[in-house]
Coordinates of C-alpha atoms in Angstrom, one line a residue:
M272 CA -19.3 -13.3 -0.1
E273 CA -18.2 -12.0 -3.0
N274 CA -17.2 -8.0 -3.1
A275 CA -18.8 -5.7 -5.2
L276 CA -14.9 -5.9 -7.8
S277 CA -15.7 -9.7 -8.4
L278 CA -19.4 -8.7 -9.6
T279 CA -18.4 -7.2 -12.6
G280 CA -18.2 -8.2 -16.3
A281 CA -14.6 -9.0 -15.3
E282 CA -15.4 -12.1 -14.5
A283 CA -15.7 -13.2 -17.6
Y284 CA -11.9 -12.7 -18.8
R285 CA -10.6 -14.0 -15.2
R286 CA -12.5 -17.0 -15.6
T287 CA -11.7 -18.2 -19.3
P288 CA -10.2 -21.3 -19.3
T289 CA -7.7 -20.5 -21.9
S290 CA -4.0 -20.1 -20.5
K291 CA -3.2 -17.2 -22.9
M292 CA -6.9 -15.3 -22.0
T293 CA -6.1 -15.4 -18.2
R294 CA -2.2 -14.0 -18.8
T295 CA -3.8 -10.6 -20.6
V296 CA -4.5 -7.9 -17.9
N297 CA -4.8 -5.1 -19.4
I298 CA -4.9 -3.6 -22.8
D299 CA -1.8 -3.5 -23.8
D300 CA -1.3 -7.2 -23.8
L301 CA -4.4 -7.7 -26.0
R302 CA -2.0 -5.0 -28.5
R303 CA 1.1 -7.6 -27.8
R304 CA -0.7 -10.3 -28.9
A305 CA -2.2 -8.8 -31.6
R306 CA 1.3 -7.9 -33.3
R307 CA 2.1 -11.5 -32.9
R308 CA -0.7 -13.0 -34.8
L309 CA -0.7 -10.2 -38.1
P310 CA 1.5 -9.4 -40.3
R311 CA 3.5 -6.2 -40.2
V312 CA 1.3 -5.0 -43.2
V313 CA -2.0 -5.3 -41.0
F314 CA -0.7 -4.3 -37.4
D315 CA 0.8 -1.2 -38.3
F316 CA -2.8 -0.2 -40.8
L317 CA -4.4 -0.6 -36.7
D318 CA -1.9 1.0 -34.8
G319 CA -0.2 3.8 -36.8
G320 CA -1.0 7.2 -36.7
A321 CA 0.0 10.1 -39.3
E322 CA 3.3 11.2 -40.7
D323 CA 5.6 11.8 -37.2
E324 CA 2.9 10.4 -35.5
V325 CA 2.9 13.4 -32.7
T326 CA -0.6 14.1 -32.2
L327 CA -1.2 9.4 -31.6
R328 CA 1.6 9.5 -28.8
R329 CA 0.0 12.7 -27.5
N330 CA -3.5 11.4 -27.0
R331 CA -2.1 8.7 -24.7
Q332 CA 0.1 11.1 -22.5
A333 CA -2.0 13.9 -22.3
Y334 CA -4.7 11.2 -19.9
E335 CA -1.1 10.2 -18.4
D336 CA -0.4 14.4 -17.6
I337 CA -4.2 14.2 -15.5
R338 CA -4.2 13.2 -11.7
L339 CA -7.6 12.1 -9.6
T340 CA -8.0 13.0 -6.1
P341 CA -8.9 9.6 -4.3
R342 CA -10.8 9.6 -1.4
I343 CA -12.1 7.4 1.0
L344 CA -15.0 6.1 2.5
K345 CA -17.1 7.0 -0.1
G346 CA -18.9 3.3 -0.3
G347 CA -18.8 0.5 -2.6
T348 CA -21.4 0.2 -5.2
V349 CA -20.8 2.0 -8.1
D350 CA -23.4 2.3 -11.2
L351 CA -21.9 2.7 -14.5
S352 CA -25.0 3.4 -16.4
I353 CA -25.6 6.1 -19.1
D354 CA -28.5 7.2 -21.3
L355 CA -27.9 8.7 -24.0
F356 CA -30.8 9.7 -26.7
G357 CA -32.9 7.7 -24.5
Q358 CA -31.2 4.6 -25.1
K359 CA -29.6 3.0 -22.2
F360 CA -26.0 1.6 -21.9
A361 CA -24.6 -0.7 -18.9
S362 CA -21.2 1.4 -19.1
P363 CA -20.0 5.1 -20.5
F364 CA -18.6 3.7 -23.3
M365 CA -19.6 2.1 -26.9
I366 CA -17.7 0.9 -29.5
G367 CA -16.5 3.5 -32.2
P368 CA -16.5 3.4 -35.9
T369 CA -13.9 1.3 -37.5
G370 CA -13.1 0.9 -41.1
L371 CA -12.0 -2.9 -42.6
N372 CA -12.3 -4.8 -39.5
G373 CA -12.4 -7.8 -41.0
I374 CA -9.0 -7.0 -41.9
Y375 CA -8.0 -9.1 -38.5
W376 CA -10.8 -11.8 -37.8
P377 CA -13.2 -13.3 -40.5
K378 CA -16.6 -10.9 -39.4
G379 CA -14.8 -8.8 -37.4
D380 CA -17.5 -6.0 -37.2
L381 CA -20.4 -8.8 -36.3
H382 CA -17.5 -10.0 -33.8
L383 CA -17.4 -6.7 -33.0
A384 CA -21.5 -6.2 -32.3
G385 CA -21.8 -9.7 -30.9
A386 CA -19.7 -8.3 -28.0
A387 CA -21.0 -5.3 -27.6
E388 CA -24.9 -6.2 -27.5
D389 CA -23.4 -9.0 -24.4
A390 CA -21.9 -5.7 -22.7
G391 CA -25.0 -3.3 -22.6
I392 CA -23.5 -1.2 -24.8
G393 CA -23.4 0.5 -28.3
F394 CA -22.0 -0.1 -31.7
A395 CA -21.2 2.4 -34.4
V396 CA -20.9 0.6 -37.8
S397 CA -18.6 2.5 -40.7
T398 CA -19.3 3.5 -43.8
A399 CA -16.1 0.9 -44.6
S400 CA -17.7 -2.0 -42.2
N401 CA -16.6 -5.2 -43.9
S402 CA -20.1 -6.2 -43.1
S403 CA -23.3 -4.7 -44.8
M404 CA -25.0 -2.4 -42.3
E405 CA -28.1 -4.6 -43.0
E406 CA -26.3 -7.8 -41.7
I407 CA -24.9 -5.4 -38.9
A408 CA -28.4 -4.7 -38.1
Q409 CA -30.2 -8.2 -38.8
R410 CA -27.7 -9.9 -36.9
S411 CA -27.6 -7.6 -33.6
G412 CA -29.8 -6.7 -30.7
G413 CA -28.0 -3.9 -29.5
P414 CA -28.1 -0.3 -30.0
L415 CA -26.5 0.4 -33.2
W416 CA -25.4 3.7 -34.9
F417 CA -24.6 4.7 -38.3
Q418 CA -21.3 6.6 -39.3
L419 CA -21.1 8.8 -42.4
Y420 CA -18.1 9.0 -44.2
P421 CA -19.7 11.7 -46.3
W422 CA -18.1 10.7 -49.5
G423 CA -19.0 11.9 -53.7
K424 CA -21.9 13.8 -54.8
E425 CA -25.2 14.5 -52.5
A426 CA -27.0 10.6 -53.7
F427 CA -24.3 8.9 -52.2
S428 CA -25.3 9.8 -48.8
R429 CA -28.3 10.2 -49.0
A430 CA -28.7 6.7 -50.4
L431 CA -26.4 5.5 -47.6
I432 CA -28.8 7.8 -45.2
D433 CA -31.8 5.9 -46.2
R434 CA -30.5 2.6 -45.6
A435 CA -29.3 3.2 -42.2
S436 CA -32.7 4.6 -41.2
E437 CA -34.8 1.5 -43.0
A438 CA -32.2 -0.7 -41.5
G439 CA -33.3 0.7 -37.8
Y440 CA -30.2 2.7 -36.7
S441 CA -30.9 4.6 -34.3
A442 CA -28.3 7.9 -34.6
L443 CA -26.0 9.2 -36.8
I444 CA -22.5 10.3 -37.0
I445 CA -21.1 12.3 -40.1
T446 CA -17.0 12.4 -39.8
V447 CA -16.0 15.4 -40.6
D448 CA -12.2 14.9 -40.6
S449 CA -11.1 13.0 -43.3
L450 CA -12.5 15.0 -46.5
V451 CA -9.2 14.5 -47.5
G452 CA -6.9 11.7 -46.5
G453 CA -3.7 11.9 -44.0
K454 CA -0.1 10.9 -44.6
R455 CA -0.2 7.1 -42.9
E456 CA 3.6 6.5 -43.7
R457 CA 3.4 3.2 -42.7
D458 CA 0.5 2.5 -44.5
L459 CA 2.4 4.0 -47.1
R460 CA 6.0 1.9 -47.3
H461 CA 4.1 -1.4 -47.0
G462 CA 1.8 0.2 -50.2
F463 CA -1.6 -0.4 -48.0
A464 CA -4.6 2.1 -49.2
H465 CA -7.6 0.0 -48.1
E466 CA -6.3 -3.1 -49.9
I467 CA -2.7 -5.3 -49.6
T468 CA -0.8 -4.5 -52.4
M469 CA 0.7 -7.9 -52.8
S470 CA 4.9 -7.2 -52.8
A471 CA 7.6 -9.9 -51.9
P472 CA 8.1 -9.1 -47.8
I473 CA 4.2 -8.9 -47.8
V474 CA 3.9 -12.5 -48.8
L475 CA 6.3 -13.8 -47.1
D476 CA 5.3 -11.5 -44.2
G477 CA 1.8 -13.4 -44.4
L478 CA 3.3 -16.5 -44.4
M479 CA 5.0 -16.1 -41.0
H480 CA 1.7 -15.7 -39.8
P481 CA 0.1 -18.7 -40.8
G482 CA -3.5 -18.6 -38.2
W483 CA -3.8 -14.8 -39.6
L484 CA -2.9 -16.1 -43.9
K485 CA -6.0 -19.4 -43.4
S486 CA -8.8 -17.4 -41.5
V487 CA -8.5 -14.5 -43.6
W488 CA -6.3 -14.1 -46.8
L489 CA -7.2 -17.6 -47.8
S490 CA -10.6 -18.3 -46.6
N491 CA -14.5 -17.7 -48.4
N492 CA -14.4 -14.5 -46.0
R493 CA -11.5 -11.9 -47.9
P494 CA -12.7 -8.2 -46.5
R495 CA -14.8 -6.5 -48.5
L496 CA -16.3 -2.7 -48.0
Q497 CA -20.2 -4.5 -48.6
N498 CA -21.8 -0.8 -48.1
L499 CA -19.9 0.1 -50.9
V500 CA -20.7 -2.7 -53.2
A501 CA -24.4 -1.5 -53.8
F502 CA -22.5 1.5 -55.9
L503 CA -20.4 -0.8 -58.1
G504 CA -22.6 -4.0 -58.0
E505 CA -21.5 -7.5 -56.9
R506 CA -18.9 -8.4 -59.5
A507 CA -16.7 -5.1 -58.0
S508 CA -13.2 -6.8 -57.3
D509 CA -11.4 -5.1 -53.5
K510 CA -8.8 -2.9 -56.1
E511 CA -12.5 -1.3 -57.7
L512 CA -14.1 -0.7 -53.9
A513 CA -10.8 0.6 -52.5
D514 CA -10.2 2.7 -55.4
F515 CA -13.5 3.8 -55.2
T516 CA -13.6 5.2 -51.7
R517 CA -10.4 7.3 -52.9
S518 CA -12.0 8.7 -55.6
Q519 CA -14.8 10.0 -53.7
R520 CA -13.2 12.0 -51.3
N521 CA -14.9 15.3 -50.9
P522 CA -12.8 18.7 -49.6
H523 CA -15.8 20.6 -50.9
F524 CA -17.9 19.1 -47.8
S525 CA -19.5 22.0 -45.5
W526 CA -22.2 23.1 -43.3
E527 CA -24.5 23.3 -46.2
D528 CA -24.0 19.8 -46.4
V529 CA -25.4 19.4 -42.8
R530 CA -28.1 21.6 -43.1
R531 CA -28.8 19.2 -46.3
I532 CA -28.1 16.2 -43.7
R533 CA -29.7 17.2 -41.1
K534 CA -33.2 17.8 -42.9
Q535 CA -33.4 13.8 -43.8
W536 CA -32.2 12.6 -41.2
N537 CA -34.7 12.1 -38.2
G538 CA -32.8 10.4 -34.9
P539 CA -29.9 12.3 -33.3
L540 CA -27.2 13.4 -35.0
L541 CA -23.7 14.1 -34.3
I542 CA -20.9 15.7 -36.0
K543 CA -17.7 13.9 -35.2
G544 CA -13.9 15.0 -36.2
I545 CA -14.9 18.5 -33.4
M546 CA -11.6 19.4 -31.8
C547 CA -12.2 23.2 -30.8
A548 CA -15.4 24.7 -29.2
E549 CA -16.4 27.3 -32.0
D550 CA -17.0 24.3 -34.6
A551 CA -19.0 22.9 -32.0
L552 CA -21.1 25.6 -31.4
R553 CA -21.4 25.8 -35.2
A554 CA -22.5 22.1 -35.2
R555 CA -25.2 23.3 -32.4
Q556 CA -26.6 25.8 -34.8
E557 CA -27.2 23.6 -38.0
G558 CA -29.2 21.0 -36.1
A559 CA -26.6 18.3 -34.5
D560 CA -27.8 16.8 -31.4
G561 CA -24.3 16.3 -30.4
V562 CA -20.4 16.2 -31.0
I563 CA -17.5 13.5 -31.1
V564 CA -14.5 15.7 -30.3
S565 CA -12.6 13.4 -32.4
N566 CA -8.4 13.8 -33.9
H567 CA -9.1 10.4 -35.9
G568 CA -7.1 8.8 -33.6
G569 CA -4.1 10.8 -34.2
R570 CA -4.6 9.4 -38.3
Q571 CA -5.3 12.5 -39.9
L572 CA -3.3 16.4 -38.8
D573 CA -0.3 15.3 -37.3
G574 CA -0.1 17.7 -34.2
A575 CA -3.4 18.6 -33.3
P576 CA -3.8 18.6 -29.5
A577 CA -4.9 15.6 -28.0
T578 CA -8.6 15.5 -26.9
I579 CA -8.5 15.2 -23.9
D580 CA -6.9 18.3 -24.1
V581 CA -9.6 20.5 -25.6
I582 CA -12.9 18.8 -24.1
G583 CA -12.8 20.9 -21.2
D584 CA -13.4 24.6 -23.1
I585 CA -15.7 23.0 -26.0
A586 CA -18.6 21.6 -22.9
G587 CA -17.9 24.7 -20.9
Q588 CA -19.3 26.3 -24.3
L589 CA -22.2 24.0 -25.0
D590 CA -25.0 24.5 -24.1
K591 CA -26.6 21.8 -21.2
D592 CA -28.6 19.7 -23.6
A593 CA -26.0 19.0 -26.3
K594 CA -24.3 15.7 -26.1
I595 CA -20.3 15.0 -25.8
L596 CA -18.3 12.0 -26.7
L597 CA -14.6 11.6 -26.9
D598 CA -12.4 9.2 -28.3
G599 CA -8.5 8.8 -28.8
G600 CA -5.9 7.1 -27.0
I601 CA -8.2 5.7 -24.3
R602 CA -6.8 2.6 -22.6
R603 CA -7.7 2.3 -19.8
G604 CA -11.0 2.5 -17.2
S605 CA -9.4 5.7 -15.5
D606 CA -8.8 7.5 -18.9
T607 CA -12.8 7.4 -19.0
V608 CA -13.2 8.4 -15.6
K609 CA -11.0 11.6 -16.5
A610 CA -12.9 12.4 -19.9
L611 CA -16.4 12.0 -18.1
A612 CA -14.7 14.4 -15.2
L613 CA -13.8 16.7 -17.7
G614 CA -17.2 17.1 -19.6
A615 CA -18.0 14.7 -21.8
H616 CA -21.3 12.6 -21.3
G617 CA -19.7 9.2 -22.6
V618 CA -16.7 8.0 -24.5
L619 CA -16.0 5.7 -27.7
L620 CA -13.9 3.0 -28.1
G621 CA -11.7 2.5 -31.2
R622 CA -8.2 0.8 -31.0
A623 CA -8.4 -1.0 -27.6
P624 CA -11.3 -2.9 -28.8
L625 CA -9.5 -4.2 -32.1
Y626 CA -7.0 -5.1 -30.3
G627 CA -8.8 -7.6 -28.3
L628 CA -10.5 -9.0 -32.1
A629 CA -7.1 -8.8 -33.7
A630 CA -5.4 -11.0 -30.6
H631 CA -8.6 -13.1 -30.6
G632 CA -11.7 -12.8 -32.3
R633 CA -15.3 -12.2 -29.9
E634 CA -13.2 -13.8 -26.8
G635 CA -10.7 -10.8 -27.4
V636 CA -13.2 -7.7 -27.8
A637 CA -15.1 -9.2 -24.9
Q638 CA -12.5 -9.2 -22.9
A639 CA -10.9 -5.8 -23.5
L640 CA -14.4 -4.5 -22.8
S641 CA -14.5 -6.3 -19.5
I642 CA -11.0 -5.1 -18.5
L643 CA -12.2 -1.6 -19.3
E644 CA -15.0 -1.8 -17.2
D645 CA -13.4 -3.5 -14.0
E646 CA -10.8 -0.9 -14.1
L647 CA -13.2 1.8 -14.7
R648 CA -15.3 0.4 -11.4
R649 CA -12.1 0.8 -9.5
T650 CA -11.6 3.5 -10.5
M651 CA -14.3 4.9 -9.4
I652 CA -14.6 3.4 -6.0
F653 CA -11.2 5.3 -5.1
V654 CA -12.7 8.9 -6.4
G655 CA -15.1 7.9 -4.0
C656 CA -18.4 8.5 -6.8
Q657 CA -21.0 6.6 -7.1
S658 CA -22.8 6.9 -10.3
V659 CA -20.6 8.0 -13.4
R660 CA -23.5 10.6 -14.3
D661 CA -21.7 12.4 -11.2
L662 CA -18.2 13.0 -12.0
G663 CA -16.6 16.3 -12.2
A664 CA -14.0 19.2 -12.0
Q665 CA -13.9 17.6 -8.2
H666 CA -12.5 14.7 -9.1
I667 CA -9.7 16.1 -10.8
A668 CA -6.9 16.6 -8.8
A669 CA -4.5 18.1 -11.5
M670 CA -3.3 18.5 -14.8
K671 CA 0.0 19.1 -16.1
T672 CA -0.9 22.5 -17.4
G673 CA -1.1 23.8 -13.8
V674 CA -5.2 23.8 -14.2
A675 CA -6.4 22.2 -10.7
G676 CA -9.9 21.3 -10.0
P677 CA -11.8 22.0 -7.0
G678 CA -11.4 18.9 -5.1

């Protein structure tokens, strides 16, 4: 008889006949495969952060500073499912919103959506997706949320929100921590800004990665910011679309604009980029149904704390009806356990599924999700908790700061 762990989605990658896939056992393995397949300019866009990348590193280190309490003989049947805004998720994570996914693999957004649907989790589609929100909705049967960059004038966001509503997106995320661009120095050195600037080193690097070059750059599926085509027209060049995103940054976006969007959008509304309890409380006052604790994966303000460092304070001050999600630095199933134990209701995955996408396409995304699910289930058994909904401070043994849970 197969044990409880062998019945998880992790079997999908254990039984895969592809030798490279079977030798991949964790997210860092997928990262290394992505790095080999991608030109340096593309990998650095995926992997890099702002300035000295202090926050990027802290996002990972903070998880490693948290200790879990093992509990024995508590049973082996684990329920990983959660409910968010009336939707059922098979696991307490969803694929978060990321832009330019077609630069890693042709039709990358569709592969992410398909793998999420197969895994029974949600997918948040970015304003900067390379497949249009309408195409993704037509080709995916899983839960879909739309992430809005509040660029430009009111008409810009209003048009995108109307399109998301008409396409059937069930929740809206407003990202508020990128009203100005972060100083991403890896990208600056490559001359990368939502488009690849051709130079002799970059051309040579592309030639040294023929698989990527043939499937992405020399194909008919060159990535374009499809959600923005409606504003500039079908004949807009890649450069014109990229220039448009930079010209539409809106540092004047305010809580008054959040109130306006709240009146327009009839479904669940979340504010992404919250890093302190004061802002989380204000988001609730302005009508948000939840917040996403996020430092943009360390790609905006360098020197900001890790998201896991602030989740406890935010969760402790919000009302019980507010939904709290978290992203940033999640590379292990145990990271999700720690986030939920400290007050999150779920987590959003950023780089982890993208490493899988860049390495092996949809199969790689499925593998990343399976790895995290398998590790999550194992950790739940180790800490003696049978449902992710029951995780709490009692499952935290200690944090590096000296804060200890009651267990």
